[in-house]
């Protein structure tokens, strides 16, 4: 189901359904091809690093949930989840299924084959995506935005974001990254947390220059 079909569905208040975006950050059923939700610099079958050009993918990951929120203001529930925080994830799904009308949840799902890691650390990678601030957890319920879990703790200064290096270097798909590449990735995440009106949600800067 493409973004256009999702968007069309979200415009029909009489549709009582949940669209759950299971995001492994590639087109995995066609041999790990790059997609709109693939992160910057990632190694896929269509963005393999080489000797001449190390970084073949220069786009930043598409931020899907805010697209749904901004473009479909009548949708009653939109959220992001990580199955590494299963209770929070289940609560979000329950809300989305019970609130009525079309709803949308974007779930980040580590993929051992596509991301090139030992399946035993899948749970840990999901936690690191959140704890580094790369994957913020939030929900928009009846127009009200709430950060939750570790993301809320980060925003309130109760938990210090971990360096993105801890997340990136656990995956073979980023094995070609240099210190400069990691620093660029870290700077982009820092900018999201320090300059955006709402981290991970609203990319407008807090201070207009």
PDB file of C-alpha atoms in Angstrom:
ATOM      1  CA  UNK A   1       0.000   0.000   0.000  1.00  0.00           C
ATOM      2  CA  UNK A   2       1.579   3.273  -1.117  1.00  0.00           C
ATOM      3  CA  UNK A   3       1.456   6.671   0.546  1.00  0.00           C
ATOM      4  CA  UNK A   4      -1.205   7.933  -1.872  1.00  0.00           C
ATOM      5  CA  UNK A   5      -3.556   5.078  -0.952  1.00  0.00           C
ATOM      6  CA  UNK A   6      -2.895   5.633   2.765  1.00  0.00           C
ATOM      7  CA  UNK A   7      -3.627   9.335   2.349  1.00  0.00           C
ATOM      8  CA  UNK A   8      -6.864   8.642   0.506  1.00  0.00           C
ATOM      9  CA  UNK A   9      -7.960   6.244   3.256  1.00  0.00           C
ATOM     10  CA  UNK A  10      -7.268   8.809   5.973  1.00  0.00           C
ATOM     11  CA  UNK A  11      -9.715  11.266   4.378  1.00  0.00           C
ATOM     12  CA  UNK A  12     -12.723   8.970   4.961  1.00  0.00           C
ATOM     13  CA  UNK A  13     -14.047   9.363   8.525  1.00  0.00           C
ATOM     14  CA  UNK A  14     -16.479   6.473   7.992  1.00  0.00           C
ATOM     15  CA  UNK A  15     -13.614   3.998   7.569  1.00  0.00           C
ATOM     16  CA  UNK A  16     -13.026   2.322  10.928  1.00  0.00           C
ATOM     17  CA  UNK A  17      -9.542   0.867  10.571  1.00  0.00           C
ATOM     18  CA  UNK A  18      -5.899   1.028  11.605  1.00  0.00           C
ATOM     19  CA  UNK A  19      -3.052   1.236   9.104  1.00  0.00           C
ATOM     20  CA  UNK A  20       0.110  -0.080  10.772  1.00  0.00           C
ATOM     21  CA  UNK A  21       3.270   0.819   8.850  1.00  0.00           C
ATOM     22  CA  UNK A  22       5.748  -1.981   9.576  1.00  0.00           C
ATOM     23  CA  UNK A  23       8.968  -0.160   8.741  1.00  0.00           C
ATOM     24  CA  UNK A  24      12.153  -2.159   8.198  1.00  0.00           C
ATOM     25  CA  UNK A  25      13.568   0.800   6.224  1.00  0.00           C
ATOM     26  CA  UNK A  26      13.889  -1.101   2.913  1.00  0.00           C
ATOM     27  CA  UNK A  27      11.877  -2.907   0.281  1.00  0.00           C
ATOM     28  CA  UNK A  28      12.797  -6.200   1.896  1.00  0.00           C
ATOM     29  CA  UNK A  29      10.705  -8.513  -0.299  1.00  0.00           C
ATOM     30  CA  UNK A  30      12.752  -7.468  -3.367  1.00  0.00           C
ATOM     31  CA  UNK A  31      16.209  -8.136  -1.925  1.00  0.00           C
ATOM     32  CA  UNK A  32      16.720  -5.145   0.401  1.00  0.00           C
ATOM     33  CA  UNK A  33      16.182  -2.278  -2.042  1.00  0.00           C
ATOM     34  CA  UNK A  34      16.395   1.318  -0.877  1.00  0.00           C
ATOM     35  CA  UNK A  35      13.099   3.012   0.032  1.00  0.00           C
ATOM     36  CA  UNK A  36      11.784   6.397   1.068  1.00  0.00           C
ATOM     37  CA  UNK A  37      12.173   5.416   4.722  1.00  0.00           C
ATOM     38  CA  UNK A  38      15.783   4.222   4.355  1.00  0.00           C
ATOM     39  CA  UNK A  39      18.181   6.241   6.560  1.00  0.00           C
ATOM     40  CA  UNK A  40      20.996   8.411   5.265  1.00  0.00           C
ATOM     41  CA  UNK A  41      24.070   6.611   3.918  1.00  0.00           C
ATOM     42  CA  UNK A  42      22.686   3.110   4.351  1.00  0.00           C
ATOM     43  CA  UNK A  43      24.066   0.168   2.373  1.00  0.00           C
ATOM     44  CA  UNK A  44      21.313  -1.566   0.388  1.00  0.00           C
ATOM     45  CA  UNK A  45      21.286  -3.523  -2.873  1.00  0.00           C
ATOM     46  CA  UNK A  46      20.598  -0.210  -4.655  1.00  0.00           C
ATOM     47  CA  UNK A  47      23.011   1.976  -2.632  1.00  0.00           C
ATOM     48  CA  UNK A  48      26.116  -0.157  -2.246  1.00  0.00           C
ATOM     49  CA  UNK A  49      29.175   1.856  -1.130  1.00  0.00           C
ATOM     50  CA  UNK A  50      32.186   1.786  -3.434  1.00  0.00           C
ATOM     51  CA  UNK A  51      35.755   3.026  -3.634  1.00  0.00           C
ATOM     52  CA  UNK A  52      34.886   6.145  -5.616  1.00  0.00           C
ATOM     53  CA  UNK A  53      31.626   7.020  -3.845  1.00  0.00           C
ATOM     54  CA  UNK A  54      31.312   5.694  -0.310  1.00  0.00           C
ATOM     55  CA  UNK A  55      27.919   7.282   0.428  1.00  0.00           C
ATOM     56  CA  UNK A  56      25.392   6.468  -2.275  1.00  0.00           C
ATOM     57  CA  UNK A  57      22.216   7.440  -0.444  1.00  0.00           C
ATOM     58  CA  UNK A  58      22.088  11.132   0.504  1.00  0.00           C
ATOM     59  CA  UNK A  59      18.431  11.516   1.472  1.00  0.00           C
ATOM     60  CA  UNK A  60      17.165  11.698   5.038  1.00  0.00           C
ATOM     61  CA  UNK A  61      14.504   9.230   6.153  1.00  0.00           C
ATOM     62  CA  UNK A  62      10.936  10.198   5.203  1.00  0.00           C
ATOM     63  CA  UNK A  63       9.006  11.284   8.292  1.00  0.00           C
ATOM     64  CA  UNK A  64       5.696   9.578   7.545  1.00  0.00           C
ATOM     65  CA  UNK A  65       3.604  10.041  10.697  1.00  0.00           C
ATOM     66  CA  UNK A  66       3.790  13.870  10.631  1.00  0.00           C
ATOM     67  CA  UNK A  67       2.737  13.771   6.959  1.00  0.00           C
ATOM     68  CA  UNK A  68      -0.421  11.988   8.056  1.00  0.00           C
ATOM     69  CA  UNK A  69      -1.024  14.432  10.929  1.00  0.00           C
ATOM     70  CA  UNK A  70      -0.493  17.599   8.891  1.00  0.00           C
ATOM     71  CA  UNK A  71      -2.395  16.449   5.835  1.00  0.00           C
ATOM     72  CA  UNK A  72      -5.335  14.788   7.579  1.00  0.00           C
ATOM     73  CA  UNK A  73      -6.426  16.889  10.582  1.00  0.00           C
ATOM     74  CA  UNK A  74      -9.627  14.898  11.132  1.00  0.00           C
ATOM     75  CA  UNK A  75      -7.746  11.654  11.858  1.00  0.00           C
ATOM     76  CA  UNK A  76      -8.250  10.894  15.548  1.00  0.00           C
ATOM     77  CA  UNK A  77      -5.063   8.944  16.244  1.00  0.00           C
ATOM     78  CA  UNK A  78      -1.547   8.902  14.761  1.00  0.00           C
ATOM     79  CA  UNK A  79       1.459   7.522  16.605  1.00  0.00           C
ATOM     80  CA  UNK A  80       4.928   6.032  16.437  1.00  0.00           C
ATOM     81  CA  UNK A  81       5.940   2.890  18.292  1.00  0.00           C
ATOM     82  CA  UNK A  82       8.843   0.527  18.882  1.00  0.00           C
ATOM     83  CA  UNK A  83       8.181  -3.129  19.633  1.00  0.00           C
ATOM     84  CA  UNK A  84      11.237  -3.049  21.887  1.00  0.00           C
ATOM     85  CA  UNK A  85       8.849  -1.241  24.235  1.00  0.00           C
ATOM     86  CA  UNK A  86       6.007  -3.762  23.836  1.00  0.00           C
ATOM     87  CA  UNK A  87       3.589  -2.535  26.505  1.00  0.00           C
ATOM     88  CA  UNK A  88       3.667   1.014  25.151  1.00  0.00           C
ATOM     89  CA  UNK A  89       3.274  -0.340  21.626  1.00  0.00           C
ATOM     90  CA  UNK A  90       0.246  -2.451  22.571  1.00  0.00           C
ATOM     91  CA  UNK A  91      -1.370   0.498  24.339  1.00  0.00           C
ATOM     92  CA  UNK A  92      -0.978   2.613  21.199  1.00  0.00           C
ATOM     93  CA  UNK A  93      -2.532  -0.105  19.047  1.00  0.00           C
ATOM     94  CA  UNK A  94      -5.471  -0.438  21.478  1.00  0.00           C
ATOM     95  CA  UNK A  95      -6.094   3.299  21.322  1.00  0.00           C
ATOM     96  CA  UNK A  96      -5.926   3.343  17.537  1.00  0.00           C
ATOM     97  CA  UNK A  97      -8.373   0.436  17.225  1.00  0.00           C
ATOM     98  CA  UNK A  98     -10.890   1.785  19.718  1.00  0.00           C
ATOM     99  CA  UNK A  99     -10.997   5.519  18.988  1.00  0.00           C
ATOM    100  CA  UNK A 100     -12.950   5.185  15.727  1.00  0.00           C
ATOM    101  CA  UNK A 101     -12.344   6.230  12.148  1.00  0.00           C
ATOM    102  CA  UNK A 102      -9.118   5.727  10.195  1.00  0.00           C
ATOM    103  CA  UNK A 103      -5.965   5.717  12.326  1.00  0.00           C
ATOM    104  CA  UNK A 104      -2.254   5.335  11.603  1.00  0.00           C
ATOM    105  CA  UNK A 105       0.767   3.945  13.482  1.00  0.00           C
ATOM    106  CA  UNK A 106       4.364   3.952  12.254  1.00  0.00           C
ATOM    107  CA  UNK A 107       6.402   1.112  13.794  1.00  0.00           C
ATOM    108  CA  UNK A 108      10.178   0.827  13.428  1.00  0.00           C
ATOM    109  CA  UNK A 109      11.171  -2.836  13.061  1.00  0.00           C
ATOM    110  CA  UNK A 110      14.865  -3.875  13.010  1.00  0.00           C
ATOM    111  CA  UNK A 111      15.500  -6.401  10.222  1.00  0.00           C
ATOM    112  CA  UNK A 112      18.421  -8.836  10.795  1.00  0.00           C
ATOM    113  CA  UNK A 113      18.916  -9.542   7.089  1.00  0.00           C
ATOM    114  CA  UNK A 114      18.487  -6.023   5.747  1.00  0.00           C
ATOM    115  CA  UNK A 115      20.343  -4.325   8.583  1.00  0.00           C
ATOM    116  CA  UNK A 116      22.999  -7.053   8.858  1.00  0.00           C
ATOM    117  CA  UNK A 117      23.040  -7.919  12.549  1.00  0.00           C
ATOM    118  CA  UNK A 118      22.652 -10.942  14.819  1.00  0.00           C
ATOM    119  CA  UNK A 119      18.904 -11.496  15.434  1.00  0.00           C
ATOM    120  CA  UNK A 120      19.702 -11.851  19.136  1.00  0.00           C
ATOM    121  CA  UNK A 121      20.230  -8.076  19.402  1.00  0.00           C
ATOM    122  CA  UNK A 122      17.059  -7.014  17.549  1.00  0.00           C
ATOM    123  CA  UNK A 123      15.393  -5.977  20.801  1.00  0.00           C
ATOM    124  CA  UNK A 124      18.455  -3.958  21.833  1.00  0.00           C
ATOM    125  CA  UNK A 125      18.625  -2.164  18.482  1.00  0.00           C
ATOM    126  CA  UNK A 126      14.994  -1.123  18.814  1.00  0.00           C
ATOM    127  CA  UNK A 127      15.777   0.371  22.219  1.00  0.00           C
ATOM    128  CA  UNK A 128      18.874   2.138  20.884  1.00  0.00           C
ATOM    129  CA  UNK A 129      16.895   3.715  18.046  1.00  0.00           C
ATOM    130  CA  UNK A 130      14.704   5.379  20.674  1.00  0.00           C
ATOM    131  CA  UNK A 131      17.391   6.088  23.276  1.00  0.00           C
ATOM    132  CA  UNK A 132      19.699   7.803  20.772  1.00  0.00           C
ATOM    133  CA  UNK A 133      16.808  10.048  19.746  1.00  0.00           C
ATOM    134  CA  UNK A 134      16.799   8.753  16.183  1.00  0.00           C
ATOM    135  CA  UNK A 135      13.277   7.317  16.557  1.00  0.00           C
ATOM    136  CA  UNK A 136      11.073   9.537  18.753  1.00  0.00           C
ATOM    137  CA  UNK A 137       7.975   8.017  20.339  1.00  0.00           C
ATOM    138  CA  UNK A 138       4.835  10.153  20.308  1.00  0.00           C
ATOM    139  CA  UNK A 139       1.119  10.090  19.662  1.00  0.00           C
ATOM    140  CA  UNK A 140      -1.416  12.591  18.393  1.00  0.00           C
ATOM    141  CA  UNK A 141      -4.820  11.815  19.870  1.00  0.00           C
ATOM    142  CA  UNK A 142      -7.745  14.018  18.829  1.00  0.00           C
ATOM    143  CA  UNK A 143      -5.291  16.714  17.813  1.00  0.00           C
ATOM    144  CA  UNK A 144      -3.294  16.627  21.060  1.00  0.00           C
ATOM    145  CA  UNK A 145       0.402  15.764  20.741  1.00  0.00           C
ATOM    146  CA  UNK A 146       2.163  13.804  23.497  1.00  0.00           C
ATOM    147  CA  UNK A 147       5.701  12.468  23.685  1.00  0.00           C
ATOM    148  CA  UNK A 148       5.905   9.271  25.725  1.00  0.00           C
ATOM    149  CA  UNK A 149       8.336   6.749  27.172  1.00  0.00           C
ATOM    150  CA  UNK A 150      12.052   7.407  26.835  1.00  0.00           C
ATOM    151  CA  UNK A 151      11.335  10.174  24.326  1.00  0.00           C
ATOM    152  CA  UNK A 152       9.383  12.120  26.932  1.00  0.00           C
ATOM    153  CA  UNK A 153      12.232  11.597  29.427  1.00  0.00           C
ATOM    154  CA  UNK A 154      14.752  12.912  26.900  1.00  0.00           C
ATOM    155  CA  UNK A 155      12.616  15.985  26.201  1.00  0.00           C
ATOM    156  CA  UNK A 156      12.285  16.724  29.936  1.00  0.00           C
ATOM    157  CA  UNK A 157      16.008  16.254  30.582  1.00  0.00           C
ATOM    158  CA  UNK A 158      15.483  13.121  32.682  1.00  0.00           C
ATOM    159  CA  UNK A 159      17.418  10.880  30.284  1.00  0.00           C
ATOM    160  CA  UNK A 160      20.477  11.814  28.247  1.00  0.00           C
ATOM    161  CA  UNK A 161      20.402  10.752  24.624  1.00  0.00           C
ATOM    162  CA  UNK A 162      22.950   8.082  23.776  1.00  0.00           C
ATOM    163  CA  UNK A 163      25.379   8.781  20.903  1.00  0.00           C
ATOM    164  CA  UNK A 164      24.154   7.569  17.517  1.00  0.00           C
ATOM    165  CA  UNK A 165      27.444   5.694  17.136  1.00  0.00           C
ATOM    166  CA  UNK A 166      26.118   3.135  19.646  1.00  0.00           C
ATOM    167  CA  UNK A 167      23.253   2.387  17.259  1.00  0.00           C
ATOM    168  CA  UNK A 168      24.903   2.705  13.854  1.00  0.00           C
ATOM    169  CA  UNK A 169      27.970   0.564  14.456  1.00  0.00           C
ATOM    170  CA  UNK A 170      25.937  -2.407  15.700  1.00  0.00           C
ATOM    171  CA  UNK A 171      24.663  -2.831  12.126  1.00  0.00           C
ATOM    172  CA  UNK A 172      26.573  -4.042   9.083  1.00  0.00           C
ATOM    173  CA  UNK A 173      24.607  -1.710   6.820  1.00  0.00           C
ATOM    174  CA  UNK A 174      26.606   1.193   8.311  1.00  0.00           C
ATOM    175  CA  UNK A 175      29.980  -0.597   8.449  1.00  0.00           C
ATOM    176  CA  UNK A 176      31.361   1.699   5.719  1.00  0.00           C
ATOM    177  CA  UNK A 177      30.727   4.828   7.815  1.00  0.00           C
ATOM    178  CA  UNK A 178      33.745   6.920   8.759  1.00  0.00           C
ATOM    179  CA  UNK A 179      33.949   9.119  11.852  1.00  0.00           C
ATOM    180  CA  UNK A 180      32.951  12.023   9.595  1.00  0.00           C
ATOM    181  CA  UNK A 181      29.798  10.193   8.460  1.00  0.00           C
ATOM    182  CA  UNK A 182      28.842   9.363  12.038  1.00  0.00           C
ATOM    183  CA  UNK A 183      29.395  12.983  13.058  1.00  0.00           C
ATOM    184  CA  UNK A 184      27.123  14.161  10.234  1.00  0.00           C
ATOM    185  CA  UNK A 185      24.405  11.732  11.338  1.00  0.00           C
ATOM    186  CA  UNK A 186      24.803  12.853  14.947  1.00  0.00           C
ATOM    187  CA  UNK A 187      24.570  16.514  13.949  1.00  0.00           C
ATOM    188  CA  UNK A 188      21.315  15.889  12.079  1.00  0.00           C
ATOM    189  CA  UNK A 189      19.794  14.152  15.108  1.00  0.00           C
ATOM    190  CA  UNK A 190      21.059  16.905  17.431  1.00  0.00           C
ATOM    191  CA  UNK A 191      19.502  19.510  15.164  1.00  0.00           C
ATOM    192  CA  UNK A 192      16.166  17.699  15.327  1.00  0.00           C
ATOM    193  CA  UNK A 193      16.239  17.735  19.126  1.00  0.00           C
ATOM    194  CA  UNK A 194      17.658  21.206  19.628  1.00  0.00           C
ATOM    195  CA  UNK A 195      16.147  23.259  16.812  1.00  0.00           C
ATOM    196  CA  UNK A 196      12.825  21.681  15.830  1.00  0.00           C
ATOM    197  CA  UNK A 197       9.644  22.972  17.438  1.00  0.00           C
ATOM    198  CA  UNK A 198       8.805  19.381  18.367  1.00  0.00           C
ATOM    199  CA  UNK A 199      11.594  16.772  17.990  1.00  0.00           C
ATOM    200  CA  UNK A 200      10.749  14.223  15.325  1.00  0.00           C
ATOM    201  CA  UNK A 201       7.420  15.867  14.534  1.00  0.00           C
ATOM    202  CA  UNK A 202       7.608  19.531  13.488  1.00  0.00           C
ATOM    203  CA  UNK A 203      10.805  20.459  11.583  1.00  0.00           C
ATOM    204  CA  UNK A 204      10.189  24.217  11.800  1.00  0.00           C
ATOM    205  CA  UNK A 205      13.052  25.839  13.685  1.00  0.00           C
ATOM    206  CA  UNK A 206      12.466  27.357  17.109  1.00  0.00           C
ATOM    207  CA  UNK A 207      14.225  30.595  16.186  1.00  0.00           C
ATOM    208  CA  UNK A 208      13.842  32.080  12.737  1.00  0.00           C
ATOM    209  CA  UNK A 209      17.021  33.627  11.373  1.00  0.00           C
TER     210      UNK A 209
END
